[in-house]
Amino acid sequence: MPGLLGKKIGMTSVFSADGKNVPCTVIEAGPCVVTQVKTVEKDGYEAVQLGFQDKKEKHTTKPLMGHFKRAGVTPKRHLAEFKEFETELNLGDTVTVEMFNDANFVDVVGTSKGKGFQGVVKRHGFGGVGQTTHGQHNRARKPGSIGACSYPAKVFKGMRMGGQLGGDRVTVQNLQVLKVIADHNLLLVKGSIPGCKGSIVLIEK
């Protein structure tokens, strides 16, 4: 789907036409420049590669510098591909947040906040044992028995246990577009999106 690269600014709230206070997320969407146009003849599929946020030349590898010079653009920090743009785009063209003027809903892809190694209560919503510890000491939030005995004598794959939580690619679908502020490249969507402030997100129509 067509889309843009953006940066999460933070959350706020706006008042709707009927006076309701609506929580929303502010995203700096673009401007992005076209760094590559992929075609069926050459690449096997059609897509447009967009670049977001400028980067110093001394921090860019030589292969990427050649890639950007071929497109006639300055080095970019983030690259992403999008498909099915309504208009034909050429190298060096700029895509702005105005593409969402006629969009009612968008999908946002981001990386969720990393929370480190967490137990089963926080990671999977286990209830724990509350105050009924059955004589155990300091076991209120432990997973308890995991079912392995002399048979099957192993732990099944996919068993819900403690482990790394967060830091995953998360897609939130059908977020309502509340406002497009083209002068400042801002997009306001209803609700929350994955990631911390300043994290890079993909916004898809």
Short mmCIF file of C-alpha atoms in Angstrom, two decimals:
data_model
loop_
_atom_site.label_atom_id
_atom_site.label_comp_id
_atom_site.label_asym_id
_atom_site.label_seq_id
_atom_site.Cartn_x
_atom_site.Cartn_y
_atom_site.Cartn_z
CA MET A 1 0.00 0.00 0.00
CA PRO A 2 1.16 3.60 -0.54
CA GLY A 3 2.56 5.27 2.52
CA LEU A 4 5.19 7.43 4.19
CA LEU A 5 7.98 7.22 6.72
CA GLY A 6 7.51 9.30 9.83
CA LYS A 7 8.58 9.97 13.40
CA LYS A 8 6.42 9.68 16.49
CA ILE A 9 6.28 13.05 18.26
CA GLY A 10 4.06 12.14 21.20
CA MET A 11 0.47 12.00 22.40
CA THR A 12 -2.04 14.75 23.02
CA SER A 13 -5.79 15.22 22.73
CA VAL A 14 -8.09 17.28 20.53
CA PHE A 15 -11.77 18.19 20.75
CA SER A 16 -14.10 16.73 18.15
CA ALA A 17 -16.94 18.64 16.48
CA ASP A 18 -19.42 17.36 19.09
CA GLY A 19 -17.21 18.47 21.99
CA LYS A 20 -15.64 15.14 22.94
CA ASN A 21 -12.00 15.03 24.05
CA VAL A 22 -10.27 12.54 21.72
CA PRO A 23 -6.81 11.12 22.56
CA CYS A 24 -4.46 11.17 19.57
CA THR A 25 -0.87 10.66 18.50
CA VAL A 26 1.11 13.32 16.64
CA ILE A 27 3.34 11.97 13.85
CA GLU A 28 5.84 13.93 11.79
CA ALA A 29 5.06 12.31 8.43
CA GLY A 30 7.68 13.10 5.80
CA PRO A 31 8.67 14.84 3.71
CA CYS A 32 10.18 11.79 1.99
CA VAL A 33 12.13 11.71 -1.27
CA VAL A 34 12.09 8.96 -3.87
CA THR A 35 15.47 7.21 -3.82
CA GLN A 36 14.60 4.26 -6.10
CA VAL A 37 11.80 3.18 -8.40
CA LYS A 38 11.52 -0.61 -8.82
CA THR A 39 9.89 -2.09 -11.92
CA VAL A 40 8.64 -5.52 -12.96
CA GLU A 41 11.13 -5.70 -15.85
CA LYS A 42 14.20 -5.03 -13.70
CA ASP A 43 13.27 -6.10 -10.17
CA GLY A 44 10.33 -8.45 -10.61
CA TYR A 45 7.84 -6.22 -8.81
CA GLU A 46 6.72 -2.59 -8.67
CA ALA A 47 7.59 -0.45 -5.66
CA VAL A 48 8.89 2.96 -4.66
CA GLN A 49 11.70 3.37 -2.16
CA LEU A 50 11.43 6.47 0.02
CA GLY A 51 14.11 8.11 2.16
CA PHE A 52 13.45 10.05 5.36
CA GLN A 53 15.64 12.37 7.48
CA ASP A 54 18.96 13.75 6.25
CA LYS A 55 22.25 12.12 7.18
CA LYS A 56 25.85 13.37 6.99
CA GLU A 57 27.98 12.06 4.14
CA LYS A 58 30.78 11.03 6.52
CA HIS A 59 28.33 8.68 8.28
CA THR A 60 27.16 7.07 5.01
CA THR A 61 28.81 4.05 3.42
CA LYS A 62 30.20 4.36 -0.11
CA PRO A 63 27.68 1.93 -1.68
CA LEU A 64 24.80 3.94 -0.20
CA MET A 65 26.41 7.21 -1.31
CA GLY A 66 26.40 5.88 -4.88
CA HIS A 67 22.77 4.87 -4.44
CA PHE A 68 21.77 8.38 -3.32
CA LYS A 69 23.87 10.15 -5.98
CA ARG A 70 22.19 8.06 -8.69
CA ALA A 71 18.86 9.34 -7.39
CA GLY A 72 20.19 12.90 -7.15
CA VAL A 73 19.30 13.29 -3.46
CA THR A 74 21.19 13.93 -0.24
CA PRO A 75 21.97 10.92 2.00
CA LYS A 76 18.98 9.71 4.02
CA ARG A 77 18.94 7.99 7.40
CA HIS A 78 15.89 5.73 6.88
CA LEU A 79 14.69 3.88 3.77
CA ALA A 80 11.48 1.95 3.17
CA GLU A 81 9.55 0.56 0.21
CA PHE A 82 5.88 1.17 -0.57
CA LYS A 83 3.68 -0.21 -3.33
CA GLU A 84 0.64 0.88 -5.36
CA PHE A 85 1.13 4.64 -5.46
CA GLU A 86 -1.73 6.30 -7.35
CA THR A 87 0.56 8.70 -9.21
CA GLU A 88 3.74 7.84 -11.06
CA LEU A 89 6.82 8.92 -9.12
CA ASN A 90 10.33 9.59 -10.41
CA LEU A 91 13.74 9.71 -8.74
CA GLY A 92 14.11 12.78 -6.54
CA ASP A 93 10.38 13.48 -6.22
CA THR A 94 9.13 14.56 -2.81
CA VAL A 95 6.16 12.91 -1.10
CA THR A 96 4.50 14.88 1.70
CA VAL A 97 1.85 14.34 4.34
CA GLU A 98 -0.71 15.84 1.95
CA MET A 99 -1.17 12.36 0.47
CA PHE A 100 -3.34 11.62 3.53
CA ASN A 101 -5.73 14.53 2.90
CA ASP A 102 -8.34 12.18 1.44
CA ALA A 103 -7.59 9.25 3.78
CA ASN A 104 -10.00 8.43 6.60
CA PHE A 105 -7.98 5.58 8.10
CA VAL A 106 -4.32 4.51 8.11
CA ASP A 107 -2.21 1.60 9.34
CA VAL A 108 0.88 2.38 11.41
CA VAL A 109 3.87 0.02 11.72
CA GLY A 110 6.41 0.59 14.47
CA THR A 111 8.72 -1.13 16.95
CA SER A 112 7.17 -1.56 20.39
CA LYS A 113 8.98 -0.41 23.51
CA GLY A 114 11.49 -2.97 24.82
CA LYS A 115 10.75 -4.05 28.40
CA GLY A 116 13.57 -6.56 28.92
CA PHE A 117 13.16 -10.01 30.46
CA GLN A 118 9.74 -10.26 32.12
CA GLY A 119 7.85 -12.96 33.99
CA VAL A 120 4.62 -14.70 33.04
CA VAL A 121 2.35 -12.29 34.93
CA LYS A 122 3.50 -9.23 32.99
CA ARG A 123 4.29 -10.99 29.71
CA HIS A 124 1.24 -13.26 29.33
CA GLY A 125 -1.23 -11.94 31.90
CA PHE A 126 -1.07 -14.90 34.28
CA GLY A 127 -2.99 -14.30 37.50
CA GLY A 128 -0.29 -15.52 39.87
CA VAL A 129 -1.44 -17.20 43.06
CA GLY A 130 -2.46 -14.08 44.97
CA GLN A 131 -2.18 -14.60 48.70
CA THR A 132 -2.75 -18.38 48.56
CA THR A 133 0.88 -19.46 48.33
CA HIS A 134 0.10 -22.97 49.68
CA GLY A 135 3.02 -22.83 52.06
CA GLN A 136 5.54 -21.61 49.49
CA HIS A 137 7.78 -18.65 50.18
CA ASN A 138 8.05 -15.76 47.70
CA ARG A 139 6.32 -17.59 44.85
CA ALA A 140 3.33 -15.29 44.23
CA ARG A 141 4.22 -14.47 40.58
CA LYS A 142 5.90 -17.71 39.50
CA PRO A 143 4.55 -19.82 36.60
CA GLY A 144 4.14 -22.98 38.67
CA SER A 145 4.06 -26.41 37.02
CA ILE A 146 4.63 -26.46 33.26
CA GLY A 147 3.20 -29.96 32.78
CA ALA A 148 6.36 -31.90 31.88
CA CYS A 149 6.59 -35.30 33.62
CA SER A 150 8.19 -38.67 32.81
CA TYR A 151 5.95 -38.40 29.76
CA PRO A 152 6.39 -36.37 27.51
CA ALA A 153 9.69 -35.65 29.35
CA LYS A 154 10.10 -32.35 27.52
CA VAL A 155 8.72 -28.83 27.37
CA PHE A 156 6.48 -28.26 24.36
CA LYS A 157 7.42 -25.47 21.96
CA GLY A 158 5.33 -22.35 22.44
CA MET A 159 4.90 -22.87 26.18
CA ARG A 160 4.07 -19.51 27.72
CA MET A 161 7.00 -18.70 29.99
CA GLY A 162 9.10 -15.72 31.04
CA GLY A 163 11.27 -14.07 28.41
CA GLN A 164 12.05 -11.00 26.34
CA LEU A 165 9.08 -8.63 26.13
CA GLY A 166 8.70 -5.82 23.62
CA GLY A 167 11.02 -4.66 20.87
CA ASP A 168 8.78 -6.30 18.24
CA ARG A 169 7.46 -5.02 14.92
CA VAL A 170 3.83 -4.12 15.61
CA THR A 171 1.12 -3.03 13.17
CA VAL A 172 -1.91 -1.07 14.38
CA GLN A 173 -4.65 -1.07 11.77
CA ASN A 174 -7.51 1.30 10.97
CA LEU A 175 -6.43 4.34 12.96
CA GLN A 176 -8.70 7.27 12.22
CA VAL A 177 -7.04 10.33 10.68
CA LEU A 178 -8.14 13.32 12.75
CA LYS A 179 -6.14 16.11 11.15
CA VAL A 180 -3.44 16.80 8.55
CA ILE A 181 -1.26 19.87 9.21
CA ALA A 182 0.64 20.19 5.93
CA ASP A 183 2.60 23.33 6.92
CA HIS A 184 4.43 21.41 9.65
CA ASN A 185 4.30 17.90 8.09
CA LEU A 186 2.14 16.66 10.96
CA LEU A 187 -0.46 13.90 11.00
CA LEU A 188 -2.85 13.38 13.93
CA VAL A 189 -4.29 9.88 14.33
CA LYS A 190 -6.77 8.71 16.92
CA GLY A 191 -5.38 6.51 19.69
CA SER A 192 -1.86 5.25 20.35
CA ILE A 193 0.84 3.75 18.13
CA PRO A 194 3.78 1.46 19.00
CA GLY A 195 7.17 2.84 19.98
CA CYS A 196 8.66 5.55 22.14
CA LYS A 197 8.87 9.25 21.35
CA GLY A 198 11.14 9.89 18.41
CA SER A 199 10.85 6.34 17.03
CA ILE A 200 10.49 5.77 13.28
CA VAL A 201 7.14 4.49 12.01
CA LEU A 202 5.63 3.53 8.65
CA ILE A 203 2.26 5.05 7.84
CA GLU A 204 0.26 3.19 5.18
CA LYS A 205 -2.94 4.29 3.49
#
